[in-house]
Tab-separated table of C-alpha atoms in Angstrom:
chain	number	residue	atom	x	y	z
A	1	MET	CA	0.000	0.000	0.000
A	2	THR	CA	1.071	3.575	-0.691
A	3	GLY	CA	0.791	6.592	1.590
A	4	LEU	CA	-2.479	8.408	2.003
A	5	PRO	CA	-3.466	10.678	-0.923
A	6	LEU	CA	-3.483	13.937	1.068
A	7	GLU	CA	-0.372	13.395	3.139
A	8	GLY	CA	1.565	16.678	3.176
A	9	ILE	CA	-1.572	18.795	2.754
A	10	THR	CA	-2.374	21.127	5.668
A	11	VAL	CA	-5.896	22.362	6.291
A	12	VAL	CA	-6.676	25.120	8.772
A	13	SER	CA	-10.379	25.065	9.572
A	14	ILE	CA	-12.152	27.743	11.596
A	15	GLU	CA	-15.239	25.636	11.911
A	16	GLN	CA	-18.182	24.726	14.066
A	17	ALA	CA	-21.386	22.698	13.989
A	18	VAL	CA	-21.750	20.155	11.144
A	19	ALA	CA	-21.307	21.350	7.550
A	20	ALA	CA	-17.667	22.487	7.520
A	21	PRO	CA	-16.460	19.848	10.035
A	22	PHE	CA	-18.019	17.078	7.934
A	23	GLY	CA	-16.120	18.264	4.860
A	24	THR	CA	-12.791	18.577	6.652
A	25	ARG	CA	-13.161	15.206	8.323
A	26	GLN	CA	-13.189	13.605	4.886
A	27	LEU	CA	-9.890	15.370	4.186
A	28	ALA	CA	-8.434	14.105	7.478
A	29	ASP	CA	-9.484	10.564	6.569
A	30	LEU	CA	-7.357	10.888	3.430
A	31	GLY	CA	-4.282	11.944	5.375
A	32	ALA	CA	-4.507	15.743	5.407
A	33	ARG	CA	-3.370	17.481	8.543
A	34	VAL	CA	-6.476	19.302	9.762
A	35	ILE	CA	-5.895	21.985	12.391
A	36	LYS	CA	-9.277	22.796	13.909
A	37	ILE	CA	-9.452	26.293	15.375
A	38	GLU	CA	-11.898	26.549	18.280
A	39	ARG	CA	-13.013	29.326	20.570
A	40	GLY	CA	-12.365	29.054	24.300
A	41	THR	CA	-15.684	27.339	24.905
A	42	GLY	CA	-15.107	25.026	21.962
A	43	ASP	CA	-17.077	24.163	18.850
A	44	PHE	CA	-20.656	24.284	20.112
A	45	ALA	CA	-21.257	20.842	18.560
A	46	ARG	CA	-19.256	19.518	21.516
A	47	GLY	CA	-22.308	20.319	23.614
A	48	TYR	CA	-25.088	18.972	21.406
A	49	ASP	CA	-25.286	15.876	23.624
A	50	SER	CA	-23.012	13.789	25.843
A	51	THR	CA	-23.993	10.297	24.791
A	52	VAL	CA	-20.670	8.890	23.528
A	53	LEU	CA	-18.761	8.178	26.725
A	54	GLY	CA	-19.454	11.752	27.810
A	55	ASP	CA	-18.787	13.332	24.413
A	56	SER	CA	-21.218	14.531	21.767
A	57	SER	CA	-22.276	12.002	19.132
A	58	PHE	CA	-22.064	14.810	16.574
A	59	PHE	CA	-18.555	15.816	17.589
A	60	VAL	CA	-17.198	12.263	17.643
A	61	TRP	CA	-18.641	11.638	14.177
A	62	LEU	CA	-17.323	14.858	12.639
A	63	ASN	CA	-13.896	15.454	14.143
A	64	ARG	CA	-11.738	12.370	14.235
A	65	GLY	CA	-8.223	12.801	12.929
A	66	LYS	CA	-8.053	16.543	13.672
A	67	GLU	CA	-5.921	18.704	15.953
A	68	SER	CA	-7.764	21.061	18.305
A	69	VAL	CA	-6.247	24.511	18.819
A	70	VAL	CA	-7.956	27.151	20.939
A	71	LEU	CA	-7.377	30.711	19.687
A	72	ASP	CA	-8.982	34.058	20.468
A	73	LEU	CA	-8.883	35.990	17.218
A	74	LYS	CA	-9.394	39.241	19.118
A	75	SER	CA	-6.007	38.639	20.737
A	76	ALA	CA	-3.097	40.018	18.691
A	77	GLU	CA	-0.897	37.143	19.834
A	78	ASP	CA	-3.398	34.471	18.825
A	79	ALA	CA	-4.204	36.244	15.553
A	80	ALA	CA	-0.480	36.185	14.753
A	81	VAL	CA	-0.438	32.428	15.408
A	82	LEU	CA	-3.343	31.904	13.012
A	83	HIS	CA	-1.685	34.086	10.380
A	84	GLU	CA	1.483	32.014	10.607
A	85	LEU	CA	-0.486	28.794	10.260
A	86	VAL	CA	-2.351	30.086	7.204
A	87	LEU	CA	0.885	31.213	5.571
A	88	GLN	CA	2.003	27.569	5.594
A	89	ALA	CA	-1.407	26.031	4.851
A	90	ASP	CA	-2.765	24.616	1.619
A	91	VAL	CA	-6.422	25.088	2.558
A	92	LEU	CA	-8.399	27.395	4.832
A	93	VAL	CA	-12.019	26.441	5.546
A	94	GLN	CA	-14.314	28.711	7.544
A	95	ASN	CA	-17.990	28.806	8.417
A	96	LEU	CA	-18.169	31.739	10.803
A	97	ALA	CA	-20.915	34.328	10.357
A	98	PRO	CA	-20.626	36.036	6.950
A	99	GLY	CA	-17.937	38.714	7.053
A	100	ALA	CA	-16.627	37.777	10.516
A	101	LEU	CA	-13.285	36.425	9.330
A	102	GLU	CA	-12.707	39.393	7.033
A	103	ARG	CA	-13.362	41.782	9.936
A	104	ALA	CA	-10.769	39.865	11.951
A	105	GLY	CA	-8.172	40.555	9.252
A	106	PHE	CA	-8.299	37.191	7.491
A	107	GLY	CA	-10.004	37.988	4.215
A	108	TYR	CA	-9.089	36.080	1.079
A	109	ASP	CA	-7.284	38.925	-0.708
A	110	LEU	CA	-4.967	39.629	2.212
A	111	LEU	CA	-4.130	35.977	2.804
A	112	ALA	CA	-3.703	35.092	-0.880
A	113	ALA	CA	-1.267	37.986	-1.300
A	114	ASP	CA	1.056	36.239	1.153
A	115	ASN	CA	0.133	32.671	0.188
A	116	PRO	CA	-0.938	32.572	-3.483
A	117	GLY	CA	-1.381	28.803	-3.387
A	118	LEU	CA	-4.025	29.023	-0.655
A	119	ILE	CA	-7.416	27.441	-1.270
A	120	TYR	CA	-9.878	29.524	0.745
A	121	VAL	CA	-13.313	28.012	1.375
A	122	ASP	CA	-16.282	30.065	2.593
A	123	VAL	CA	-19.169	27.981	3.945
A	124	SER	CA	-22.468	29.714	4.682
A	125	GLY	CA	-26.205	29.333	4.559
A	126	TYR	CA	-27.020	31.586	1.617
A	127	GLY	CA	-23.780	32.996	0.205
A	128	ARG	CA	-22.392	36.453	-0.478
A	129	GLY	CA	-24.722	38.802	-2.309
A	130	GLY	CA	-28.489	38.787	-2.275
A	131	SER	CA	-30.873	39.818	0.462
A	132	LEU	CA	-30.263	36.734	2.644
A	133	THR	CA	-26.475	37.028	2.961
A	134	THR	CA	-26.550	37.533	6.726
A	135	LYS	CA	-29.615	35.402	7.492
A	136	LYS	CA	-28.996	32.632	10.013
A	137	ALA	CA	-29.188	29.136	8.528
A	138	TYR	CA	-29.646	25.808	10.264
A	139	ASP	CA	-30.208	22.406	8.733
A	140	LEU	CA	-33.975	22.159	9.212
A	141	LEU	CA	-34.473	25.730	8.027
A	142	ILE	CA	-32.556	25.017	4.812
A	143	GLN	CA	-34.627	21.870	4.319
A	144	CYS	CA	-37.635	24.198	4.371
A	145	GLU	CA	-36.129	26.821	2.067
A	146	ALA	CA	-35.010	24.229	-0.496
A	147	GLY	CA	-38.483	22.686	-0.673
A	148	LEU	CA	-37.437	19.350	0.817
A	149	LEU	CA	-40.251	19.309	3.365
A	150	SER	CA	-42.771	19.828	0.586
A	151	VAL	CA	-41.936	16.369	-0.788
A	152	THR	CA	-41.148	14.574	2.484
A	153	GLY	CA	-43.732	13.226	4.918
A	154	THR	CA	-47.331	12.145	4.518
A	155	PRO	CA	-50.108	13.837	2.541
A	156	ASP	CA	-51.319	15.391	5.794
A	157	GLN	CA	-48.029	16.278	7.446
A	158	PRO	CA	-44.658	17.439	6.078
A	159	SER	CA	-41.629	15.950	7.807
A	160	LYS	CA	-37.967	16.803	8.024
A	161	VAL	CA	-35.316	14.263	7.086
A	162	GLY	CA	-34.072	12.509	10.228
A	163	ILE	CA	-30.405	13.417	9.694
A	164	SER	CA	-28.639	16.728	9.026
A	165	ILE	CA	-28.991	16.347	5.284
A	166	ALA	CA	-28.413	20.003	4.334
A	167	ASP	CA	-25.234	20.102	6.413
A	168	ILE	CA	-24.043	16.791	4.988
A	169	ALA	CA	-24.690	17.915	1.411
A	170	THR	CA	-22.739	21.100	2.090
A	171	GLY	CA	-19.841	19.210	3.671
A	172	MET	CA	-19.597	16.871	0.715
A	173	TYR	CA	-19.335	19.816	-1.700
A	174	VAL	CA	-16.653	21.351	0.545
A	175	TYR	CA	-14.769	18.054	0.285
A	176	ALA	CA	-15.212	17.740	-3.480
A	177	GLY	CA	-14.449	21.420	-4.035
A	178	VAL	CA	-11.181	21.252	-2.116
A	179	LEU	CA	-10.045	18.143	-3.995
A	180	THR	CA	-10.899	19.804	-7.305
A	181	ALA	CA	-9.037	22.981	-6.330
A	182	LEU	CA	-5.973	20.943	-5.349
A	183	ILE	CA	-5.977	19.344	-8.801
A	184	GLN	CA	-6.377	22.763	-10.426
A	185	ARG	CA	-3.564	24.206	-8.301
A	186	GLY	CA	-1.355	21.396	-9.535
A	187	LYS	CA	-1.890	22.735	-13.058
A	188	THR	CA	-1.744	26.469	-12.409
A	189	GLY	CA	0.304	26.805	-9.227
A	190	ARG	CA	-2.361	29.085	-7.747
A	191	GLY	CA	-5.052	28.549	-5.168
A	192	ASP	CA	-8.639	29.731	-5.396
A	193	ARG	CA	-11.527	31.102	-3.412
A	194	LEU	CA	-14.428	28.673	-3.117
A	195	GLU	CA	-17.901	29.352	-1.811
A	196	VAL	CA	-20.284	26.592	-0.742
A	197	THR	CA	-23.755	27.439	0.506
A	198	MET	CA	-26.217	25.183	2.265
A	199	LEU	CA	-29.132	26.352	0.124
A	200	GLU	CA	-27.320	25.641	-3.136
A	201	ALA	CA	-25.871	22.331	-1.941
A	202	LEU	CA	-29.253	20.941	-0.938
A	203	GLY	CA	-30.823	22.696	-3.916
A	204	GLU	CA	-28.674	20.555	-6.225
A	205	TRP	CA	-30.189	17.478	-4.615
A	206	MET	CA	-33.680	18.902	-5.152
A	207	GLN	CA	-33.305	19.244	-8.923
A	208	GLN	CA	-35.367	16.186	-9.876
A	209	PRO	CA	-38.529	17.121	-7.943
A	210	PHE	CA	-38.082	20.725	-9.095
A	211	LEU	CA	-37.892	19.682	-12.750
A	212	TYR	CA	-40.864	17.352	-12.322
A	213	ALA	CA	-42.943	20.163	-10.821
A	214	ALA	CA	-41.768	22.847	-13.246
A	215	TYR	CA	-42.529	20.841	-16.377
A	216	SER	CA	-45.571	18.879	-15.252
A	217	GLY	CA	-47.278	21.727	-13.459
A	218	THR	CA	-47.867	19.364	-10.548
A	219	GLN	CA	-46.293	19.517	-7.092
A	220	PRO	CA	-44.788	16.088	-6.261
A	221	ALA	CA	-46.950	14.408	-3.654
A	222	ARG	CA	-45.773	13.522	-0.183
A	223	SER	CA	-46.181	9.759	-0.014
A	224	GLY	CA	-44.767	8.784	3.368
A	225	ALA	CA	-42.491	5.773	3.069
A	226	ALA	CA	-43.974	4.685	-0.275
A	227	HIS	CA	-42.586	5.647	-3.669
A	228	PRO	CA	-44.736	8.413	-5.196
A	229	THR	CA	-44.683	7.118	-8.795
A	230	ILE	CA	-44.019	3.346	-8.579
A	231	ALA	CA	-46.211	0.636	-7.035
A	232	PRO	CA	-45.885	-1.575	-5.176
A	233	TYR	CA	-42.832	0.137	-3.681
A	234	GLY	CA	-42.710	0.701	0.048
A	235	PRO	CA	-43.279	-0.870	3.466
A	236	PHE	CA	-45.351	-3.945	4.236
A	237	GLY	CA	-45.901	-5.537	7.614
A	238	THR	CA	-45.047	-9.150	8.390
A	239	THR	CA	-45.586	-11.239	11.521
A	240	ASP	CA	-42.332	-9.935	13.055
A	241	GLY	CA	-41.403	-6.650	11.416
A	242	THR	CA	-41.551	-4.516	8.305
A	243	VAL	CA	-40.128	-5.328	4.886
A	244	PHE	CA	-39.749	-2.831	2.042
A	245	LEU	CA	-39.964	-4.038	-1.540
A	246	GLY	CA	-39.652	-2.243	-4.836
A	247	ILE	CA	-41.111	-3.408	-8.133
A	248	GLN	CA	-39.293	-1.893	-11.124
A	249	ASN	CA	-41.147	-3.397	-14.090
A	250	ASP	CA	-44.090	-5.542	-15.096
A	251	ALA	CA	-42.024	-8.735	-15.250
A	252	GLU	CA	-41.100	-8.288	-11.586
A	253	TRP	CA	-44.748	-7.657	-10.762
A	254	GLN	CA	-45.668	-10.946	-12.403
A	255	ARG	CA	-42.992	-12.800	-10.420
A	256	LEU	CA	-44.150	-11.178	-7.198
A	257	CYS	CA	-47.700	-12.369	-7.813
A	258	ALA	CA	-46.690	-15.922	-8.673
A	259	THR	CA	-43.874	-16.531	-6.177
A	260	VAL	CA	-44.487	-14.302	-3.178
A	261	LEU	CA	-48.218	-13.615	-3.190
A	262	GLY	CA	-49.184	-17.033	-4.501
A	263	ASP	CA	-51.703	-15.583	-6.973
A	264	SER	CA	-50.363	-15.467	-10.538
A	265	GLY	CA	-53.801	-14.418	-11.821
A	266	LEU	CA	-53.479	-11.099	-9.971
A	267	ALA	CA	-50.829	-9.966	-12.460
A	268	ALA	CA	-53.444	-9.916	-15.231
A	269	ASP	CA	-55.948	-7.853	-13.249
A	270	GLN	CA	-56.583	-4.725	-15.349
A	271	ARG	CA	-56.226	-2.548	-12.248
A	272	PHE	CA	-52.642	-3.708	-11.768
A	273	HIS	CA	-51.167	-4.978	-15.031
A	274	ARG	CA	-49.147	-1.772	-15.711
A	275	ASN	CA	-47.340	0.520	-13.313
A	276	ASP	CA	-49.527	3.547	-14.058
A	277	GLN	CA	-52.592	1.470	-13.229
A	278	ARG	CA	-50.972	0.122	-10.075
A	279	VAL	CA	-50.217	3.657	-8.910
A	280	LYS	CA	-53.776	4.740	-9.726
A	281	HIS	CA	-55.149	1.844	-7.656
A	282	ARG	CA	-52.425	1.940	-5.011
A	283	ASN	CA	-54.752	1.598	-2.008
A	284	GLU	CA	-56.384	-1.573	-3.340
A	285	LEU	CA	-53.006	-2.935	-4.448
A	286	ASP	CA	-51.293	-2.299	-1.128
A	287	ALA	CA	-54.178	-3.924	0.723
A	288	LEU	CA	-53.846	-7.116	-1.339
A	289	VAL	CA	-50.048	-7.274	-1.089
A	290	GLY	CA	-50.157	-6.376	2.592
A	291	ALA	CA	-52.685	-9.080	3.405
A	292	ALA	CA	-50.525	-11.751	1.739
A	293	LEU	CA	-47.296	-10.681	3.425
A	294	ALA	CA	-48.863	-10.159	6.861
A	295	ARG	CA	-49.156	-13.948	7.240
A	296	LYS	CA	-45.406	-14.514	6.706
A	297	THR	CA	-42.288	-13.792	8.751
A	298	SER	CA	-39.925	-11.083	7.563
A	299	GLY	CA	-37.252	-13.729	6.992
A	300	ASP	CA	-39.553	-15.770	4.772
A	301	VAL	CA	-40.617	-12.698	2.796
A	302	VAL	CA	-37.011	-11.595	2.220
A	303	THR	CA	-36.040	-15.113	1.129
A	304	LEU	CA	-38.896	-15.292	-1.380
A	305	LEU	CA	-38.167	-11.823	-2.736
A	306	ASP	CA	-34.480	-12.624	-3.123
A	307	GLU	CA	-35.278	-15.886	-4.897
A	308	CYS	CA	-37.376	-14.128	-7.529
A	309	GLY	CA	-34.992	-11.198	-7.944
A	310	ILE	CA	-37.063	-8.434	-6.390
A	311	ALA	CA	-35.252	-5.690	-4.482
A	312	ASN	CA	-36.088	-5.552	-0.803
A	313	ALA	CA	-34.872	-4.429	2.591
A	314	LYS	CA	-35.691	-4.930	6.234
A	315	LEU	CA	-36.678	-1.842	8.173
A	316	ARG	CA	-33.811	-1.582	10.665
A	317	ASP	CA	-33.474	0.658	13.669
A	318	MET	CA	-30.091	1.915	14.879
A	319	ALA	CA	-29.371	-1.311	16.744
A	320	GLY	CA	-30.169	-3.241	13.589
A	321	PHE	CA	-27.847	-1.039	11.578
A	322	GLY	CA	-25.076	-1.446	14.141
A	323	ASN	CA	-25.432	-5.217	13.844
A	324	HIS	CA	-25.814	-5.268	10.056
A	325	PRO	CA	-24.197	-8.498	8.851
A	326	GLN	CA	-22.818	-6.971	5.654
A	327	LEU	CA	-20.876	-4.308	7.528
A	328	ALA	CA	-19.478	-6.932	9.884
A	329	GLU	CA	-18.569	-9.348	7.093
A	330	ARG	CA	-16.743	-6.578	5.225
A	331	ALA	CA	-14.964	-5.447	8.423
A	332	ARG	CA	-16.190	-1.860	8.074
A	333	TRP	CA	-16.315	-0.998	11.782
A	334	ILE	CA	-13.274	0.597	13.411
A	335	ASP	CA	-12.311	1.770	16.883
A	336	VAL	CA	-12.207	5.553	17.305
A	337	GLU	CA	-10.333	6.966	20.261
A	338	THR	CA	-12.166	9.828	21.991
A	339	PRO	CA	-11.187	11.960	24.986
A	340	HIS	CA	-13.097	9.565	27.255
A	341	GLY	CA	-12.578	6.142	25.702
A	342	THR	CA	-13.031	4.057	22.569
A	343	ALA	CA	-16.118	4.412	20.374
A	344	ARG	CA	-17.274	2.636	17.241
A	345	GLY	CA	-16.931	4.275	13.868
A	346	LEU	CA	-17.148	3.354	10.213
A	347	LEU	CA	-14.437	3.418	7.610
A	348	PRO	CA	-15.083	5.983	4.852
A	349	PRO	CA	-17.363	4.566	2.137
A	350	VAL	CA	-14.733	4.730	-0.619
A	351	THR	CA	-12.475	1.687	-0.415
A	352	ALA	CA	-9.212	1.976	-2.325
A	353	ALA	CA	-6.869	-0.834	-3.267
A	354	GLY	CA	-3.793	1.333	-2.771
A	355	TYR	CA	-4.343	2.753	0.716
A	356	ARG	CA	-6.442	2.427	3.853
A	357	ALA	CA	-8.049	5.579	5.224
A	358	ALA	CA	-6.632	7.121	8.362
A	359	GLU	CA	-8.263	6.140	11.639
A	360	GLY	CA	-7.613	9.271	13.673
A	361	SER	CA	-8.617	10.157	17.201
A	362	VAL	CA	-11.146	12.751	18.335
A	363	PRO	CA	-9.306	15.646	20.018
A	364	ALA	CA	-10.054	17.063	23.435
A	365	LEU	CA	-10.682	20.802	23.416
A	366	GLY	CA	-7.354	22.581	22.991
A	367	ALA	CA	-5.341	19.363	23.110
A	368	ASP	CA	-2.877	20.677	20.524
A	369	THR	CA	-2.861	24.384	21.364
A	370	GLU	CA	0.530	24.696	23.020
A	371	ARG	CA	2.311	22.457	20.524
A	372	VAL	CA	0.876	24.303	17.529
A	373	LYS	CA	1.643	27.714	19.057
A	374	LEU	CA	5.268	26.659	19.511
A	375	GLU	CA	5.286	25.450	15.923
A	376	ALA	CA	3.938	28.809	14.714
A	377	THR	CA	6.593	30.643	16.716
A	378	ALA	CA	9.319	28.513	15.168
A	379	LEU	CA	7.927	29.078	11.688
A	380	ARG	CA	7.866	32.833	12.250
A	381	ALA	CA	11.451	32.823	13.470
A	382	GLU	CA	12.547	30.719	10.490
A	383	ARG	CA	10.781	33.008	8.048
A	384	ARG	CA	12.313	36.121	9.527
A	385	ALA	CA	15.756	34.554	9.513
A	386	SER	CA	15.467	33.811	5.816
């Protein structure tokens, strides 16, 4: 195996919450040195909960493999430390309030004048320019603004996605944007200023329902856990749990009737013989399929569906996910060291033949402050001497 792809790359991240830390954690997994700048009270995600051996589940998830350095940017001494770090850095990521870093003397133009190879990443809710530049943005609020809640939930009740999907989308574009800028810098020798907004990141993921609505004139329906335009596709109860199945074509529908439902004649019923008819008569269809599956165990249903080549899944809770046999068989779980003990974590989802992702520890608040300050002092002295 070779070294990690981002070994030798230094990222300074003035970050908090979820979006920026998620992006920089991906970089740390690939071997980048990520220096996380925190205020004296720490990234407020440290206090979201205390469920992982006394630490926040959010913080443990988002910050492994990073160094924690506490700096007060209103202090001239600490600002000088940050400036020295950025002079040597490849990437600066920040998601402070819009304009805050510029007011502290760390705007892109000033920093790029001293470090032309710097990749400077602004992360915000709505971006520079426009009437919402300074508007506060949190994950659920961006889900609302991007229209996600209009297509998620039941016909009677919109529902948010159960994870921080707007933050995660934003973090992934931070990650991809930095990698792209590093490739571009390799060609041009110069860095760049990148801007990633939560609204635009999640908005990219909303393109399909937007296009459907814009060109059909119809708002996509909220359909709960069922697929809005394919049937049968969704949850069905069994004697011991819930199984999801998804029919993709009429041939699969015929196999479902014959093999799983035990009624091959149902496939020819004019109400159900094509997908558009099945969707039109979804309530009757789901009642028939549900009645047949309700007499079977989830294991028997999954076995029958697998045998006839129909996609399916068990509805798992978090314990079920943690015990998922596929993740265990592929050895995807790792130990993550935290300030208070060892927690479980997952390897990054991209598996490479040439390297294994880093398995870094989660830093205690300010764990690396003194060491990094000494490093900055030495760098300053070296630069002045030269």
